[in-house]
Amino acid sequence: MSEISAVATAREGTGRPSHRAISGGKNLKGLVVGAVGVVFGDIGTSPLYALKETFGGQHPMAVEPATVLGVVSLMFWTIMALVTVKYVAIIMRADNRGEGGSLALLALVSDITKNSKATYYVTILGIFAAALFYGDSMITPAISVLSAIEGLDVVAPQLKHYVLPITIVVLCGLFWIQRSGTETIGTLFGPIMCLWFVVLAVLGIMNILHEPGVLAALSPVYGVELVVHRPWQSFLALGAIFLAVTGGEALYADMGHFGRFPIRLAWFSLVLPALVLNYCGQAALLLHDPTTITNPFFLLAPDWALIPMVALATAATVIASQAVISGAFSVAR
C-alpha cells in the first residue's frame, strides 16, 4: 500500500481504523497480526515474481551459480538497506503525531510555509505524489494478481490460455467491491497473510536443505562480485531486483494505523525471515535445476501442494492489491 493512502484511509473510512482506534481495543498480538495483513501484503507477494523477472524478464541473466548467488545477495542487501535501515530504523522516527506518509509530512511543511511562495511548490509536490500513487494502484494489482494466476500454468499447462481472462475478472472484481468498503474482508487479512509468510518460510527451508551452500549469498561479497564482473548486466537487472522491495514504503505509511513497535516486531519476527528464506530457497532450486526458472516460486512446492499454493497466492495477491486499490479510492474521495 502506498504511503499516500495511510492518512487517507484513516480519515476517509475505508474499513481500516486509525492507530488510536485499534490500540484501544486490541492487544499487541492483534496489532502485529493486523500489521502483517495490511502493511506487508505488497512486499510479501514480491517472491512470486522478483527472482523470475531477474532471470527471465526483458534482460535475462544466465542461470549460473555466480549470477544466482550474486542476484540473491543484491536482493537481500537491498531489502536490508531500503526497508530495515531506511524505513524501520530511520524514517519511522519522522512521524506527524503518530502518522506517517507523504501527506502527513506535507501537512507539517504546509504549516511551516503558510502564506509564503513555498506553499505553491508544496502543493505541487502533493499532486505529484498522488499521481505516482495512482500509477502504483494500477500497476501493482496487475502484476501481482497475474503472477499468482500464472500458477495455473504450472498445475495444468492446458489452462495457460485462461490465465489472462481470469486475471482480468479478478481485477475487475477487486475494483468493483470497493464501492461497499472493505471492513468485512479486512478481518481476514491478518490470518491469511500470517499463513502466507509461514508457507514462504517453510518452502524456502525445504529447498535450502538440498543446497545449503546457497546461504552464502547473504554475504555482500557475491553481490559486489556480480556488479564488478558484470556491470552492464547487473545494471539492467536492478529493475527486477528492486521488485523485492515494492511496498516497503507501507511500513512508514501505515504507521498511524498500528503504531511503530507492532510494525517493527512483525517485520523482524516474521516477514523479514520469511522473505529471506524464500528467496534463498528459490536460489537453491535454481542451482539444483536451472530449468525451474520458468516459475521458481511455484516449483518450490511439491506437486500435491501446487493447487493449494495457487489458491493461497491468489488470496495473498488479492489482499495486497485490495489494499492499494482501497487507498486509491480514498485519495479520490
Short mmCIF file of C-alpha atoms in Angstrom, two decimals:
data_model
loop_
_atom_site.label_atom_id
_atom_site.label_comp_id
_atom_site.label_asym_id
_atom_site.label_seq_id
_atom_site.Cartn_x
_atom_site.Cartn_y
_atom_site.Cartn_z
CA MET A 1 0.00 0.00 0.00
CA SER A 2 1.39 3.39 -0.95
CA GLU A 3 2.35 5.97 1.60
CA ILE A 4 -0.37 8.38 0.48
CA SER A 5 -3.16 6.03 1.46
CA ALA A 6 -2.14 5.83 5.11
CA VAL A 7 -3.62 9.14 6.18
CA ALA A 8 -6.37 8.99 3.58
CA THR A 9 -7.72 5.61 4.65
CA ALA A 10 -7.69 6.59 8.31
CA ARG A 11 -9.64 9.76 7.65
CA GLU A 12 -11.92 8.75 4.80
CA GLY A 13 -13.21 5.49 6.28
CA THR A 14 -12.26 2.52 4.09
CA GLY A 15 -12.76 -0.04 6.82
CA ARG A 16 -9.35 0.26 8.48
CA PRO A 17 -9.40 2.23 11.73
CA SER A 18 -6.66 4.55 12.84
CA HIS A 19 -3.92 3.53 15.26
CA ARG A 20 -5.75 5.14 18.16
CA ALA A 21 -8.91 3.14 17.49
CA ILE A 22 -7.03 -0.13 17.11
CA SER A 23 -4.80 0.30 20.11
CA GLY A 24 -7.80 0.98 22.29
CA GLY A 25 -9.43 -2.39 21.63
CA LYS A 26 -6.66 -4.79 20.69
CA ASN A 27 -3.54 -6.07 22.38
CA LEU A 28 -0.08 -6.20 20.91
CA LYS A 29 -0.72 -9.57 19.29
CA GLY A 30 -3.73 -8.21 17.46
CA LEU A 31 -1.79 -5.18 16.30
CA VAL A 32 1.03 -7.36 14.97
CA VAL A 33 -1.36 -9.69 13.12
CA GLY A 34 -3.21 -6.70 11.70
CA ALA A 35 0.07 -5.12 10.58
CA VAL A 36 1.04 -8.35 8.80
CA GLY A 37 -2.26 -8.31 6.92
CA VAL A 38 -2.34 -4.65 5.92
CA VAL A 39 1.23 -3.36 5.90
CA PHE A 40 3.17 -6.24 4.35
CA GLY A 41 0.82 -7.50 1.65
CA ASP A 42 2.68 -5.83 -1.23
CA ILE A 43 6.25 -6.68 -0.26
CA GLY A 44 5.08 -10.12 0.88
CA THR A 45 3.96 -11.10 -2.62
CA SER A 46 7.22 -9.98 -4.29
CA PRO A 47 8.70 -13.52 -4.17
CA LEU A 48 6.08 -14.51 -6.75
CA TYR A 49 7.87 -12.60 -9.49
CA ALA A 50 11.09 -10.84 -8.37
CA LEU A 51 13.59 -13.66 -9.00
CA LYS A 52 11.70 -14.92 -12.03
CA GLU A 53 11.80 -11.49 -13.68
CA THR A 54 15.51 -11.09 -12.93
CA PHE A 55 16.46 -14.25 -14.81
CA GLY A 56 13.61 -14.46 -17.31
CA GLY A 57 12.49 -10.88 -17.95
CA GLN A 58 13.37 -8.41 -20.68
CA HIS A 59 17.08 -8.52 -19.82
CA PRO A 60 17.60 -12.08 -18.53
CA MET A 61 20.76 -13.16 -16.80
CA ALA A 62 22.28 -16.61 -17.27
CA VAL A 63 21.24 -19.07 -14.57
CA GLU A 64 24.71 -19.84 -13.22
CA PRO A 65 25.96 -20.25 -9.63
CA ALA A 66 27.78 -16.90 -9.69
CA THR A 67 24.79 -14.97 -11.02
CA VAL A 68 22.23 -16.73 -8.82
CA LEU A 69 24.21 -16.10 -5.65
CA GLY A 70 25.00 -12.56 -6.76
CA VAL A 71 21.39 -11.65 -7.50
CA VAL A 72 20.11 -13.09 -4.20
CA SER A 73 22.88 -11.23 -2.39
CA LEU A 74 21.83 -7.96 -4.06
CA MET A 75 18.18 -8.63 -3.20
CA PHE A 76 18.99 -9.36 0.44
CA TRP A 77 21.11 -6.26 0.93
CA THR A 78 18.61 -4.11 -0.97
CA ILE A 79 15.93 -5.26 1.48
CA MET A 80 18.23 -4.60 4.42
CA ALA A 81 19.27 -1.16 3.21
CA LEU A 82 15.95 0.21 1.94
CA VAL A 83 13.50 -1.43 4.32
CA THR A 84 15.33 -2.36 7.53
CA VAL A 85 17.72 0.59 7.70
CA LYS A 86 15.86 3.32 5.80
CA TYR A 87 12.28 2.73 6.94
CA VAL A 88 12.43 0.65 10.13
CA ALA A 89 15.47 2.28 11.71
CA ILE A 90 15.30 5.86 10.39
CA ILE A 91 12.18 7.06 8.54
CA MET A 92 9.67 5.66 11.04
CA ARG A 93 11.06 8.11 13.58
CA ALA A 94 9.81 11.04 11.47
CA ASP A 95 6.11 10.91 12.32
CA ASN A 96 3.46 13.60 12.40
CA ARG A 97 1.55 12.97 15.65
CA GLY A 98 1.93 9.24 15.10
CA GLU A 99 1.02 9.37 11.39
CA GLY A 100 3.38 8.58 8.53
CA GLY A 101 3.39 9.01 4.76
CA SER A 102 3.91 11.89 2.38
CA LEU A 103 0.62 13.64 3.18
CA ALA A 104 1.40 13.66 6.90
CA LEU A 105 4.79 15.22 6.26
CA LEU A 106 3.40 17.68 3.71
CA ALA A 107 0.87 18.81 6.30
CA LEU A 108 3.74 19.77 8.58
CA VAL A 109 5.56 21.55 5.78
CA SER A 110 2.38 23.42 4.78
CA ASP A 111 2.05 24.82 8.30
CA ILE A 112 5.64 25.99 8.19
CA THR A 113 5.33 27.60 4.74
CA LYS A 114 1.87 29.11 5.29
CA ASN A 115 1.31 32.43 3.47
CA SER A 116 4.57 32.12 1.54
CA LYS A 117 5.53 31.33 -2.05
CA ALA A 118 6.76 27.92 -0.93
CA THR A 119 3.14 26.83 -0.40
CA TYR A 120 2.77 26.57 -4.19
CA TYR A 121 5.69 24.18 -4.50
CA VAL A 122 4.48 22.12 -1.56
CA THR A 123 1.10 21.74 -3.27
CA ILE A 124 2.80 20.63 -6.49
CA LEU A 125 4.72 18.00 -4.53
CA GLY A 126 1.48 16.71 -3.06
CA ILE A 127 -0.14 16.44 -6.51
CA PHE A 128 2.96 14.70 -7.86
CA ALA A 129 2.93 12.20 -5.00
CA ALA A 130 -0.76 11.50 -5.61
CA ALA A 131 -0.09 10.94 -9.32
CA LEU A 132 2.65 8.44 -8.52
CA PHE A 133 0.29 6.61 -6.20
CA TYR A 134 -2.43 6.33 -8.82
CA GLY A 135 0.14 4.77 -11.15
CA ASP A 136 1.13 2.34 -8.41
CA SER A 137 -2.51 1.44 -7.77
CA MET A 138 -2.85 0.33 -11.41
CA ILE A 139 0.50 -1.45 -11.84
CA THR A 140 0.77 -3.33 -8.53
CA PRO A 141 -2.56 -5.22 -8.72
CA ALA A 142 -1.96 -6.15 -12.35
CA ILE A 143 1.47 -7.71 -11.91
CA SER A 144 0.68 -9.29 -8.53
CA VAL A 145 -2.58 -10.99 -9.49
CA LEU A 146 -1.22 -12.08 -12.87
CA SER A 147 1.83 -13.65 -11.20
CA ALA A 148 -0.43 -15.61 -8.84
CA ILE A 149 -2.84 -16.84 -11.52
CA GLU A 150 0.14 -17.94 -13.64
CA GLY A 151 0.46 -20.80 -11.16
CA LEU A 152 -2.34 -22.46 -13.13
CA ASP A 153 0.13 -22.87 -15.98
CA VAL A 154 2.34 -24.94 -13.68
CA VAL A 155 -0.54 -27.05 -12.37
CA ALA A 156 -2.19 -27.62 -15.75
CA PRO A 157 -0.39 -26.24 -18.84
CA GLN A 158 -3.56 -26.67 -20.89
CA LEU A 159 -5.11 -23.85 -18.84
CA LYS A 160 -2.47 -21.35 -19.95
CA HIS A 161 -4.90 -19.52 -22.25
CA TYR A 162 -7.25 -18.91 -19.33
CA VAL A 163 -4.66 -17.12 -17.16
CA LEU A 164 -5.19 -13.65 -18.62
CA PRO A 165 -9.02 -13.76 -18.70
CA ILE A 166 -9.17 -14.99 -15.09
CA THR A 167 -6.76 -12.22 -14.04
CA ILE A 168 -8.94 -9.59 -15.72
CA VAL A 169 -12.05 -10.91 -13.98
CA VAL A 170 -10.32 -10.89 -10.57
CA LEU A 171 -9.02 -7.34 -11.07
CA CYS A 172 -12.41 -6.03 -12.21
CA GLY A 173 -13.96 -7.66 -9.16
CA LEU A 174 -11.38 -6.05 -6.86
CA PHE A 175 -12.16 -2.57 -8.15
CA TRP A 176 -15.91 -3.23 -8.11
CA ILE A 177 -16.16 -4.31 -4.46
CA GLN A 178 -14.52 -1.08 -3.26
CA ARG A 179 -17.92 0.59 -3.56
CA SER A 180 -19.07 -1.35 -0.50
CA GLY A 181 -15.96 -0.82 1.62
CA THR A 182 -13.60 -3.49 2.91
CA GLU A 183 -14.35 -3.81 6.61
CA THR A 184 -15.66 -7.40 6.35
CA ILE A 185 -12.84 -8.53 4.07
CA GLY A 186 -10.32 -6.76 6.28
CA THR A 187 -10.93 -9.12 9.19
CA LEU A 188 -9.44 -11.93 7.10
CA PHE A 189 -6.30 -10.08 6.08
CA GLY A 190 -4.09 -10.79 9.08
CA PRO A 191 -4.55 -14.57 9.49
CA ILE A 192 -4.25 -15.24 5.74
CA MET A 193 -1.08 -13.19 5.40
CA CYS A 194 0.42 -14.81 8.51
CA LEU A 195 -0.22 -18.20 6.90
CA TRP A 196 1.29 -16.88 3.67
CA PHE A 197 4.56 -15.86 5.35
CA VAL A 198 4.80 -19.16 7.24
CA VAL A 199 4.38 -21.04 3.96
CA LEU A 200 7.05 -18.83 2.33
CA ALA A 201 9.47 -19.76 5.09
CA VAL A 202 8.66 -23.48 5.03
CA LEU A 203 9.03 -23.76 1.25
CA GLY A 204 12.32 -21.89 1.43
CA ILE A 205 13.72 -24.15 4.16
CA MET A 206 12.67 -27.31 2.29
CA ASN A 207 14.75 -26.30 -0.72
CA ILE A 208 17.66 -24.81 1.20
CA LEU A 209 18.19 -28.22 2.80
CA HIS A 210 19.03 -29.58 -0.67
CA GLU A 211 21.53 -26.79 -1.39
CA PRO A 212 22.63 -25.31 1.96
CA GLY A 213 25.53 -23.55 0.27
CA VAL A 214 23.06 -21.00 -1.07
CA LEU A 215 23.08 -19.28 2.32
CA ALA A 216 26.48 -17.91 1.35
CA ALA A 217 24.52 -15.44 -0.80
CA LEU A 218 23.77 -13.48 2.39
CA SER A 219 27.33 -12.25 2.19
CA PRO A 220 27.65 -8.95 0.30
CA VAL A 221 30.76 -10.31 -1.42
CA TYR A 222 28.70 -12.17 -4.04
CA GLY A 223 26.67 -9.10 -4.88
CA VAL A 224 29.78 -6.94 -5.21
CA GLU A 225 31.47 -9.54 -7.41
CA LEU A 226 28.45 -9.66 -9.71
CA VAL A 227 28.44 -5.88 -10.09
CA VAL A 228 32.21 -5.72 -10.68
CA HIS A 229 32.45 -8.60 -13.15
CA ARG A 230 29.16 -7.98 -15.00
CA PRO A 231 28.40 -4.27 -14.55
CA TRP A 232 26.06 -3.83 -17.53
CA GLN A 233 24.04 -6.96 -16.83
CA SER A 234 23.82 -6.04 -13.17
CA PHE A 235 22.60 -2.56 -14.05
CA LEU A 236 19.85 -3.94 -16.30
CA ALA A 237 18.87 -6.47 -13.64
CA LEU A 238 18.41 -3.80 -10.97
CA GLY A 239 14.90 -3.02 -12.19
CA ALA A 240 13.84 -6.58 -11.41
CA ILE A 241 15.90 -6.81 -8.24
CA PHE A 242 14.10 -3.75 -6.85
CA LEU A 243 10.82 -5.64 -7.19
CA ALA A 244 11.90 -7.34 -3.95
CA VAL A 245 11.22 -4.10 -2.02
CA THR A 246 7.98 -2.95 -3.64
CA GLY A 247 5.56 -1.98 -0.91
CA GLY A 248 8.31 -1.28 1.61
CA GLU A 249 7.03 2.27 1.98
CA ALA A 250 3.91 0.90 3.64
CA LEU A 251 5.88 0.39 6.88
CA TYR A 252 6.03 4.15 7.24
CA ALA A 253 2.74 4.95 5.53
CA ASP A 254 0.62 2.74 7.79
CA MET A 255 2.42 3.62 10.99
CA GLY A 256 -0.61 5.60 12.16
CA HIS A 257 -2.80 2.51 11.87
CA PHE A 258 -0.84 0.15 14.07
CA GLY A 259 1.99 2.04 15.74
CA ARG A 260 5.74 1.92 15.29
CA PHE A 261 6.53 -1.03 17.58
CA PRO A 262 3.98 -3.59 16.23
CA ILE A 263 5.13 -2.95 12.66
CA ARG A 264 8.77 -3.35 13.61
CA LEU A 265 8.01 -6.50 15.59
CA ALA A 266 6.11 -8.04 12.67
CA TRP A 267 8.95 -7.19 10.29
CA PHE A 268 11.76 -8.71 12.34
CA SER A 269 9.89 -11.70 13.78
CA LEU A 270 8.02 -12.96 10.70
CA VAL A 271 8.15 -11.01 7.46
CA LEU A 272 11.90 -10.47 7.01
CA PRO A 273 12.91 -14.08 7.90
CA ALA A 274 10.19 -15.49 5.64
CA LEU A 275 11.23 -13.36 2.66
CA VAL A 276 14.93 -14.16 3.06
CA LEU A 277 14.29 -17.88 3.44
CA ASN A 278 12.03 -17.95 0.38
CA TYR A 279 14.46 -16.08 -1.87
CA CYS A 280 17.26 -18.37 -0.74
CA GLY A 281 15.00 -21.37 -1.34
CA GLN A 282 14.29 -20.21 -4.90
CA ALA A 283 18.01 -19.72 -5.46
CA ALA A 284 18.71 -23.23 -4.14
CA LEU A 285 16.12 -24.61 -6.55
CA LEU A 286 17.75 -22.79 -9.48
CA LEU A 287 21.18 -24.09 -8.52
CA HIS A 288 19.78 -27.62 -8.37
CA ASP A 289 17.76 -27.34 -11.60
CA PRO A 290 18.20 -24.22 -13.79
CA THR A 291 15.15 -25.15 -15.89
CA THR A 292 12.88 -24.21 -12.98
CA ILE A 293 13.40 -20.56 -13.91
CA THR A 294 10.05 -20.85 -15.75
CA ASN A 295 8.37 -20.32 -12.38
CA PRO A 296 10.74 -20.85 -9.44
CA PHE A 297 8.21 -19.81 -6.81
CA PHE A 298 5.53 -22.39 -7.53
CA LEU A 299 8.09 -25.08 -8.32
CA LEU A 300 9.34 -24.75 -4.73
CA ALA A 301 6.25 -26.67 -3.66
CA PRO A 302 5.74 -30.42 -4.12
CA ASP A 303 3.28 -31.48 -6.81
CA TRP A 304 0.46 -32.23 -4.39
CA ALA A 305 0.65 -28.70 -2.96
CA LEU A 306 0.51 -26.78 -6.25
CA ILE A 307 -3.25 -26.21 -6.34
CA PRO A 308 -3.41 -25.06 -2.68
CA MET A 309 -0.40 -22.79 -3.37
CA VAL A 310 -2.14 -21.18 -6.34
CA ALA A 311 -5.20 -20.57 -4.17
CA LEU A 312 -3.15 -19.13 -1.30
CA ALA A 313 -1.04 -16.99 -3.63
CA THR A 314 -4.17 -15.64 -5.27
CA ALA A 315 -5.63 -14.77 -1.86
CA ALA A 316 -2.39 -13.05 -0.81
CA THR A 317 -2.17 -11.01 -4.01
CA VAL A 318 -5.83 -10.09 -3.78
CA ILE A 319 -5.20 -8.79 -0.27
CA ALA A 320 -2.12 -6.85 -1.37
CA SER A 321 -3.94 -5.46 -4.41
CA GLN A 322 -7.09 -4.64 -2.48
CA ALA A 323 -5.10 -2.54 -0.02
CA VAL A 324 -3.57 -0.34 -2.69
CA ILE A 325 -6.84 -0.09 -4.65
CA SER A 326 -8.65 0.90 -1.46
CA GLY A 327 -6.09 3.64 -0.93
CA ALA A 328 -6.69 4.93 -4.48
CA PHE A 329 -10.43 5.19 -3.80
CA SER A 330 -9.71 7.04 -0.56
CA VAL A 331 -7.42 9.57 -2.22
CA ALA A 332 -10.00 10.13 -4.99
CA ARG A 333 -12.72 10.71 -2.41
#
